[in-house]
Amino acid sequence: MTAVVLDGRALAARVRARVREEARAAGVVPSLAVVIVGEDPASRLYVRNKTRAAAEAGFREQTIALSADTSEAALLSVVRRLNDDPGVDGILVQLPLPPQIRPQAVIEAIDPAKDVDGFHPLNAGRLAIGKPALVPCTPKGVMTMLREAGVPVAGARALVLGRSTIVGRPMAALLTLADATVTLAHSRTRDLATECRRAEILIAAVGRAELVRGDWVAPGAAVIDVGINRTGEGRLVGDVAFAEALPRAGWISPVPGGVGPMTIASLLENTLAAALARRGGAVGSAA
Ligand code: GUN
């Protein structure tokens, strides 16, 4: 068996076109504000990709670029200004932040109704109890990939590798809501290979280049690779040894061109949901 390779670029393009059309049909121009602190080239590129996608969807967008020596108080005052601006629907503060700024203080300062990253404790808590919420973009994009590929989720044994608040924990919550039987594995998990081999759905989000070997993959499993790692030779690879896993998996997402583009598509979905909710529509969705 050779796996179906999940084309995240193509699917993300379809999602983005649908978001653009939904906003147009609703007569809404969602507005996204992205805040970046410092000069990290990777973060700058991510932010450019996010705002460009927002513009292409017909959204209004602004980038607020602050110097690396910005104080926490100064960043909090920018966040409060965006909270109070009725012309802003979605606020995203790009992570990581410089060491003088506590990320949790910033996340908790964002108006939960504008929290298009879904990182605020109110949204995280609502997701955890299965109530409508703005949901973190990467796990939301993974759920879209699974759904569009027709991967059976209800009743499936799912393993989430990595317990970060950005990916692993919300991923486990979303799979639980979709009726999978979920194991959340991490750096202290004993015998990771055996856990992986039991999984019908394997989500790798640990940031360790090619940690998951081909013989860790159950025949026919859906393998979603959230990792983006650069090898010593400068190659971009995921958390899964793709070439080894390809002949065993049922479905597999590549790196690059898999989950990455879906994260941005989900951000547009969240921004539209926030815009509609702020105009009196539904309060986001938990999927
Ligand atoms: N840095 C890496 N991923 C993300 C993300 O999804 N949102 C934000 N705000 N920063 C990130």
mmCIF file of C-alpha atoms and ligand atoms in Angstrom:
data_model
loop_
_atom_site.group_PDB
_atom_site.id
_atom_site.type_symbol
_atom_site.label_atom_id
_atom_site.label_comp_id
_atom_site.label_asym_id
_atom_site.label_seq_id
_atom_site.Cartn_x
_atom_site.Cartn_y
_atom_site.Cartn_z
ATOM 1 C CA MET A 1 0.000 0.000 0.000
ATOM 2 C CA THR A 2 1.181 3.526 -0.732
ATOM 3 C CA ALA A 3 -0.423 6.309 1.241
ATOM 4 C CA VAL A 4 -2.626 9.029 -0.151
ATOM 5 C CA VAL A 5 -0.487 12.175 0.168
ATOM 6 C CA LEU A 6 -2.579 14.973 1.659
ATOM 7 C CA ASP A 7 -2.015 18.138 -0.357
ATOM 8 C CA GLY A 8 -2.316 20.931 2.211
ATOM 9 C CA ARG A 9 -1.606 23.653 -0.334
ATOM 10 C CA ALA A 10 -4.517 22.652 -2.566
ATOM 11 C CA LEU A 11 -6.926 22.165 0.335
ATOM 12 C CA ALA A 12 -5.894 25.447 1.959
ATOM 13 C CA ALA A 13 -6.511 27.254 -1.334
ATOM 14 C CA ARG A 14 -10.052 25.809 -1.436
ATOM 15 C CA VAL A 15 -10.718 26.803 2.189
ATOM 16 C CA ARG A 16 -9.406 30.319 1.569
ATOM 17 C CA ALA A 17 -11.588 30.717 -1.528
ATOM 18 C CA ARG A 18 -14.611 29.529 0.465
ATOM 19 C CA VAL A 19 -13.868 31.995 3.295
ATOM 20 C CA ARG A 20 -13.528 34.819 0.779
ATOM 21 C CA GLU A 21 -16.875 33.885 -0.785
ATOM 22 C CA GLU A 22 -18.640 33.537 2.605
ATOM 23 C CA ALA A 23 -17.408 36.950 3.732
ATOM 24 C CA ARG A 24 -18.498 38.490 0.435
ATOM 25 C CA ALA A 25 -21.929 36.830 0.599
ATOM 26 C CA ALA A 26 -22.385 38.054 4.186
ATOM 27 C CA GLY A 27 -21.342 41.562 3.190
ATOM 28 C CA VAL A 28 -18.606 41.550 5.813
ATOM 29 C CA VAL A 29 -15.015 42.745 5.460
ATOM 30 C CA PRO A 30 -13.203 41.078 8.373
ATOM 31 C CA SER A 31 -10.241 42.943 9.777
ATOM 32 C CA LEU A 32 -7.110 41.212 11.105
ATOM 33 C CA ALA A 33 -4.353 42.881 13.131
ATOM 34 C CA VAL A 34 -1.056 41.026 13.469
ATOM 35 C CA VAL A 35 1.545 42.139 15.993
ATOM 36 C CA ILE A 36 5.168 41.080 15.707
ATOM 37 C CA VAL A 37 7.939 41.951 18.136
ATOM 38 C CA GLY A 38 11.557 41.699 16.976
ATOM 39 C CA GLU A 39 13.331 40.737 13.797
ATOM 40 C CA ASP A 40 13.260 36.930 13.744
ATOM 41 C CA PRO A 41 13.271 36.158 9.994
ATOM 42 C CA ALA A 42 11.102 33.018 10.305
ATOM 43 C CA SER A 43 8.466 34.897 12.332
ATOM 44 C CA ARG A 44 8.543 37.799 9.861
ATOM 45 C CA LEU A 45 7.932 35.356 7.000
ATOM 46 C CA TYR A 46 5.034 33.667 8.853
ATOM 47 C CA VAL A 47 3.466 37.052 9.532
ATOM 48 C CA ARG A 48 3.844 38.143 5.909
ATOM 49 C CA ASN A 49 2.187 34.923 4.755
ATOM 50 C CA LYS A 50 -0.710 35.456 7.174
ATOM 51 C CA THR A 51 -1.398 39.052 6.199
ATOM 52 C CA ARG A 52 -0.995 38.304 2.492
ATOM 53 C CA ALA A 53 -3.554 35.487 2.768
ATOM 54 C CA ALA A 54 -5.912 37.829 4.637
ATOM 55 C CA ALA A 55 -5.591 40.446 1.888
ATOM 56 C CA GLU A 56 -6.198 37.825 -0.802
ATOM 57 C CA ALA A 57 -9.393 36.798 0.989
ATOM 58 C CA GLY A 58 -10.583 40.387 0.767
ATOM 59 C CA PHE A 59 -9.964 41.126 4.456
ATOM 60 C CA ARG A 60 -8.540 44.328 5.846
ATOM 61 C CA GLU A 61 -5.211 43.646 7.509
ATOM 62 C CA GLN A 62 -2.563 45.539 9.390
ATOM 63 C CA THR A 63 0.819 44.533 10.733
ATOM 64 C CA ILE A 64 2.170 46.268 13.813
ATOM 65 C CA ALA A 65 5.925 45.646 13.920
ATOM 66 C CA LEU A 66 7.602 46.510 17.226
ATOM 67 C CA SER A 67 11.310 46.517 18.017
ATOM 68 C CA ALA A 68 12.905 43.622 19.904
ATOM 69 C CA ASP A 69 13.427 45.804 23.001
ATOM 70 C CA THR A 70 9.704 46.599 23.370
ATOM 71 C CA SER A 71 8.581 46.340 26.999
ATOM 72 C CA GLU A 72 5.734 44.113 28.129
ATOM 73 C CA ALA A 73 3.790 47.206 29.223
ATOM 74 C CA ALA A 74 4.152 48.755 25.764
ATOM 75 C CA LEU A 75 2.966 45.577 24.045
ATOM 76 C CA LEU A 76 0.016 45.283 26.446
ATOM 77 C CA SER A 77 -1.005 48.831 25.621
ATOM 78 C CA VAL A 78 -0.961 47.984 21.884
ATOM 79 C CA VAL A 79 -3.145 44.947 22.586
ATOM 80 C CA ARG A 80 -5.596 47.055 24.616
ATOM 81 C CA ARG A 81 -5.810 49.613 21.839
ATOM 82 C CA LEU A 82 -6.663 46.838 19.353
ATOM 83 C CA ASN A 83 -9.197 45.362 21.812
ATOM 84 C CA ASP A 84 -10.911 48.755 21.977
ATOM 85 C CA ASP A 85 -10.813 49.396 18.230
ATOM 86 C CA PRO A 86 -14.254 48.518 16.811
ATOM 87 C CA GLY A 87 -12.657 48.254 13.350
ATOM 88 C CA VAL A 88 -10.535 45.246 14.381
ATOM 89 C CA ASP A 89 -12.100 41.760 14.436
ATOM 90 C CA GLY A 90 -9.064 39.560 15.000
ATOM 91 C CA ILE A 91 -5.810 40.076 16.942
ATOM 92 C CA LEU A 92 -2.797 37.802 16.582
ATOM 93 C CA VAL A 93 0.444 38.385 18.477
ATOM 94 C CA GLN A 94 3.108 36.305 16.784
ATOM 95 C CA LEU A 95 5.038 33.976 19.105
ATOM 96 C CA PRO A 96 7.706 33.566 20.344
ATOM 97 C CA LEU A 97 8.158 36.906 22.106
ATOM 98 C CA PRO A 98 11.466 38.350 23.398
ATOM 99 C CA PRO A 99 12.472 37.220 26.903
ATOM 100 C CA GLN A 100 11.398 40.446 28.671
ATOM 101 C CA ILE A 101 7.765 39.777 27.706
ATOM 102 C CA ARG A 102 5.658 37.069 29.358
ATOM 103 C CA PRO A 103 3.656 35.446 26.553
ATOM 104 C CA GLN A 104 0.860 34.360 28.892
ATOM 105 C CA ALA A 105 0.337 37.941 30.097
ATOM 106 C CA VAL A 106 -0.094 39.035 26.488
ATOM 107 C CA ILE A 107 -2.361 36.132 25.528
ATOM 108 C CA GLU A 108 -4.590 36.846 28.540
ATOM 109 C CA ALA A 109 -4.822 40.530 27.608
ATOM 110 C CA ILE A 110 -6.373 39.817 24.204
ATOM 111 C CA ASP A 111 -10.158 40.202 24.040
ATOM 112 C CA PRO A 112 -11.338 36.543 23.802
ATOM 113 C CA ALA A 113 -13.829 37.581 21.097
ATOM 114 C CA LYS A 114 -10.889 38.775 18.944
ATOM 115 C CA ASP A 115 -8.544 35.918 19.893
ATOM 116 C CA VAL A 116 -8.184 34.353 16.436
ATOM 117 C CA ASP A 117 -5.279 32.186 17.684
ATOM 118 C CA GLY A 118 -7.623 30.560 20.212
ATOM 119 C CA PHE A 119 -4.920 30.788 22.899
ATOM 120 C CA HIS A 120 -6.839 32.801 25.517
ATOM 121 C CA PRO A 121 -7.777 30.687 28.571
ATOM 122 C CA LEU A 122 -11.468 31.395 27.917
ATOM 123 C CA ASN A 123 -11.276 29.881 24.433
ATOM 124 C CA ALA A 124 -8.988 27.046 25.604
ATOM 125 C CA GLY A 125 -11.414 26.303 28.438
ATOM 126 C CA ARG A 126 -14.466 26.411 26.187
ATOM 127 C CA LEU A 127 -12.763 23.995 23.792
ATOM 128 C CA ALA A 128 -11.874 21.711 26.708
ATOM 129 C CA ILE A 129 -15.535 21.491 27.765
ATOM 130 C CA GLY A 130 -16.797 21.185 24.184
ATOM 131 C CA LYS A 131 -18.430 24.607 23.916
ATOM 132 C CA PRO A 132 -18.170 26.854 20.833
ATOM 133 C CA ALA A 133 -14.851 28.660 20.844
ATOM 134 C CA LEU A 134 -12.173 30.161 18.661
ATOM 135 C CA VAL A 135 -9.916 27.135 18.179
ATOM 136 C CA PRO A 136 -6.110 27.182 17.643
ATOM 137 C CA CYS A 137 -5.382 27.307 13.925
ATOM 138 C CA THR A 138 -2.995 24.384 13.460
ATOM 139 C CA PRO A 139 -5.116 21.678 15.120
ATOM 140 C CA LYS A 140 -8.204 23.138 13.456
ATOM 141 C CA GLY A 141 -6.426 22.782 10.091
ATOM 142 C CA VAL A 142 -5.530 19.168 10.902
ATOM 143 C CA MET A 143 -9.201 18.385 11.588
ATOM 144 C CA THR A 144 -10.111 19.949 8.228
ATOM 145 C CA MET A 145 -7.503 17.745 6.502
ATOM 146 C CA LEU A 146 -8.824 14.600 8.159
ATOM 147 C CA ARG A 147 -12.425 15.497 7.312
ATOM 148 C CA GLU A 148 -11.697 16.376 3.678
ATOM 149 C CA ALA A 149 -9.657 13.197 3.176
ATOM 150 C CA GLY A 150 -12.520 11.087 4.548
ATOM 151 C CA VAL A 151 -10.404 9.642 7.368
ATOM 152 C CA PRO A 152 -12.737 7.908 9.850
ATOM 153 C CA VAL A 153 -12.264 9.668 13.204
ATOM 154 C CA ALA A 154 -15.208 8.566 15.377
ATOM 155 C CA GLY A 155 -14.148 5.496 17.342
ATOM 156 C CA ALA A 156 -10.594 5.569 15.929
ATOM 157 C CA ARG A 157 -7.507 5.186 18.129
ATOM 158 C CA ALA A 158 -5.686 8.520 17.807
ATOM 159 C CA LEU A 159 -2.249 9.343 19.159
ATOM 160 C CA VAL A 160 -1.176 12.951 19.538
ATOM 161 C CA LEU A 161 2.566 13.270 19.948
ATOM 162 C CA GLY A 162 3.368 16.514 21.791
ATOM 163 C CA ARG A 163 1.459 18.379 24.514
ATOM 164 C CA SER A 164 2.046 22.015 23.577
ATOM 165 C CA THR A 165 -0.738 24.508 24.204
ATOM 166 C CA ILE A 166 -0.541 25.621 20.541
ATOM 167 C CA VAL A 167 -0.953 22.185 18.967
ATOM 168 C CA GLY A 168 -0.924 19.015 21.077
ATOM 169 C CA ARG A 169 -3.436 19.826 23.812
ATOM 170 C CA PRO A 170 -6.066 21.473 21.584
ATOM 171 C CA MET A 171 -5.506 18.707 19.009
ATOM 172 C CA ALA A 172 -6.350 16.087 21.645
ATOM 173 C CA ALA A 173 -9.450 18.089 22.640
ATOM 174 C CA LEU A 174 -10.680 18.360 19.031
ATOM 175 C CA LEU A 175 -10.148 14.653 18.349
ATOM 176 C CA THR A 176 -11.981 13.840 21.589
ATOM 177 C CA LEU A 177 -14.886 16.052 20.496
ATOM 178 C CA ALA A 178 -14.900 14.155 17.186
ATOM 179 C CA ASP A 179 -15.286 10.895 19.179
ATOM 180 C CA ALA A 180 -11.781 9.475 18.681
ATOM 181 C CA THR A 181 -10.144 7.522 21.503
ATOM 182 C CA VAL A 182 -7.220 9.812 22.209
ATOM 183 C CA THR A 183 -3.800 9.239 23.732
ATOM 184 C CA LEU A 184 -1.642 12.302 24.366
ATOM 185 C CA ALA A 185 2.023 11.262 24.296
ATOM 186 C CA HIS A 186 5.055 13.390 25.129
ATOM 187 C CA SER A 187 8.746 13.355 25.995
ATOM 188 C CA ARG A 188 8.140 11.278 29.149
ATOM 189 C CA THR A 189 5.982 8.663 27.425
ATOM 190 C CA ARG A 190 7.393 5.157 27.809
ATOM 191 C CA ASP A 191 7.885 3.151 24.617
ATOM 192 C CA LEU A 192 6.709 5.714 22.121
ATOM 193 C CA ALA A 193 7.177 3.315 19.209
ATOM 194 C CA THR A 194 4.636 0.872 20.650
ATOM 195 C CA GLU A 195 2.146 3.683 21.307
ATOM 196 C CA CYS A 196 2.550 4.904 17.728
ATOM 197 C CA ARG A 197 2.062 1.421 16.252
ATOM 198 C CA ARG A 198 -1.360 1.181 17.933
ATOM 199 C CA ALA A 199 -2.577 4.435 16.387
ATOM 200 C CA GLU A 200 -5.027 4.579 13.496
ATOM 201 C CA ILE A 201 -4.538 8.354 13.480
ATOM 202 C CA LEU A 202 -1.067 9.627 14.340
ATOM 203 C CA ILE A 203 -0.479 13.346 14.786
ATOM 204 C CA ALA A 204 3.187 14.247 15.246
ATOM 205 C CA ALA A 205 3.826 17.666 16.802
ATOM 206 C CA VAL A 206 7.053 17.502 18.788
ATOM 207 C CA GLY A 207 9.553 19.379 16.616
ATOM 208 C CA ARG A 208 12.084 16.516 16.387
ATOM 209 C CA ALA A 209 13.307 15.809 12.873
ATOM 210 C CA GLU A 210 12.088 12.423 11.606
ATOM 211 C CA LEU A 211 11.512 11.065 15.115
ATOM 212 C CA VAL A 212 8.675 8.820 13.901
ATOM 213 C CA ARG A 213 10.187 5.992 11.874
ATOM 214 C CA GLY A 214 8.399 4.036 9.174
ATOM 215 C CA ASP A 215 8.036 0.925 11.295
ATOM 216 C CA TRP A 216 6.267 2.994 13.996
ATOM 217 C CA VAL A 217 3.364 3.516 11.589
ATOM 218 C CA ALA A 218 0.460 1.052 11.615
ATOM 219 C CA PRO A 219 -0.510 -0.191 8.152
ATOM 220 C CA GLY A 220 -3.237 2.068 6.775
ATOM 221 C CA ALA A 221 -2.905 4.749 9.482
ATOM 222 C CA ALA A 222 -3.535 8.433 8.843
ATOM 223 C CA VAL A 223 -0.254 10.236 9.616
ATOM 224 C CA ILE A 224 -0.353 13.998 10.029
ATOM 225 C CA ASP A 225 2.989 15.703 10.428
ATOM 226 C CA VAL A 226 2.912 19.088 12.167
ATOM 227 C CA GLY A 227 6.691 19.324 12.597
ATOM 228 C CA ILE A 228 8.879 21.674 10.590
ATOM 229 C CA ASN A 229 12.559 21.019 11.258
ATOM 230 C CA ARG A 230 15.727 21.930 9.433
ATOM 231 C CA THR A 231 18.351 19.193 9.275
ATOM 232 C CA GLY A 232 22.108 19.761 9.577
ATOM 233 C CA GLU A 233 22.272 19.838 5.757
ATOM 234 C CA GLY A 234 19.555 22.510 5.628
ATOM 235 C CA ARG A 235 16.777 20.196 4.441
ATOM 236 C CA LEU A 236 13.235 20.939 5.681
ATOM 237 C CA VAL A 237 11.743 17.806 7.241
ATOM 238 C CA GLY A 238 8.841 16.921 9.492
ATOM 239 C CA ASP A 239 8.626 14.867 12.685
ATOM 240 C CA VAL A 240 7.961 11.786 10.548
ATOM 241 C CA ALA A 241 10.461 9.976 8.306
ATOM 242 C CA PHE A 242 8.239 10.554 5.267
ATOM 243 C CA ALA A 243 9.869 8.167 2.771
ATOM 244 C CA GLU A 244 9.778 5.328 5.312
ATOM 245 C CA ALA A 245 6.174 5.971 6.357
ATOM 246 C CA LEU A 246 4.786 6.483 2.842
ATOM 247 C CA PRO A 247 4.521 2.797 1.881
ATOM 248 C CA ARG A 248 2.841 1.870 5.189
ATOM 249 C CA ALA A 249 0.395 4.701 5.897
ATOM 250 C CA GLY A 250 -3.091 5.039 4.463
ATOM 251 C CA TRP A 251 -2.818 8.832 4.359
ATOM 252 C CA ILE A 252 0.160 11.059 5.064
ATOM 253 C CA SER A 253 0.765 14.807 5.053
ATOM 254 C CA PRO A 254 4.091 16.020 3.609
ATOM 255 C CA VAL A 255 6.450 18.689 4.948
ATOM 256 C CA PRO A 256 6.432 21.243 3.474
ATOM 257 C CA GLY A 257 3.036 21.556 1.782
ATOM 258 C CA GLY A 258 0.962 19.701 4.365
ATOM 259 C CA VAL A 259 -0.262 21.196 7.632
ATOM 260 C CA GLY A 260 1.568 24.543 7.234
ATOM 261 C CA PRO A 261 -0.773 26.079 4.650
ATOM 262 C CA MET A 262 -3.790 24.780 6.581
ATOM 263 C CA THR A 263 -2.809 26.845 9.632
ATOM 264 C CA ILE A 264 -3.212 30.039 7.624
ATOM 265 C CA ALA A 265 -6.499 28.878 6.097
ATOM 266 C CA SER A 266 -7.815 28.219 9.629
ATOM 267 C CA LEU A 267 -6.710 31.696 10.710
ATOM 268 C CA LEU A 268 -8.898 33.171 7.975
ATOM 269 C CA GLU A 269 -11.813 30.964 9.079
ATOM 270 C CA ASN A 270 -11.345 32.156 12.667
ATOM 271 C CA THR A 271 -11.110 35.795 11.625
ATOM 272 C CA LEU A 272 -14.325 35.509 9.610
ATOM 273 C CA ALA A 273 -16.020 33.703 12.530
ATOM 274 C CA ALA A 274 -14.911 36.457 14.927
ATOM 275 C CA ALA A 275 -16.125 39.137 12.513
ATOM 276 C CA LEU A 276 -19.538 37.481 12.143
ATOM 277 C CA ALA A 277 -19.857 36.880 15.893
ATOM 278 C CA ARG A 278 -18.968 40.507 16.639
ATOM 279 C CA ARG A 279 -21.749 41.519 14.265
ATOM 280 C CA GLY A 280 -24.229 39.320 16.129
ATOM 281 C CA GLY A 281 -23.750 35.918 14.483
ATOM 282 C CA ALA A 282 -22.698 32.586 15.974
ATOM 283 C CA VAL A 283 -19.810 32.587 18.473
ATOM 284 C CA GLY A 284 -17.214 30.719 16.417
ATOM 285 C CA SER A 285 -17.275 26.957 16.235
ATOM 286 C CA ALA A 286 -15.458 24.244 18.160
ATOM 287 C CA ALA A 287 -14.198 22.618 14.950
HETATM 288 N N1 GUN B 1 4.123 30.948 16.345
HETATM 289 C C1 GUN B 1 4.120 29.706 15.812
HETATM 290 N N2 GUN B 1 2.854 29.305 15.568
HETATM 291 C C2 GUN B 1 2.048 30.321 15.946
HETATM 292 C C3 GUN B 1 0.642 30.506 15.933
HETATM 293 O O1 GUN B 1 -0.142 29.634 15.529
HETATM 294 N N3 GUN B 1 0.202 31.698 16.400
HETATM 295 C C4 GUN B 1 1.033 32.648 16.869
HETATM 296 N N4 GUN B 1 0.500 33.765 17.310
HETATM 297 N N5 GUN B 1 2.346 32.513 16.891
HETATM 298 C C5 GUN B 1 2.842 31.344 16.442
#
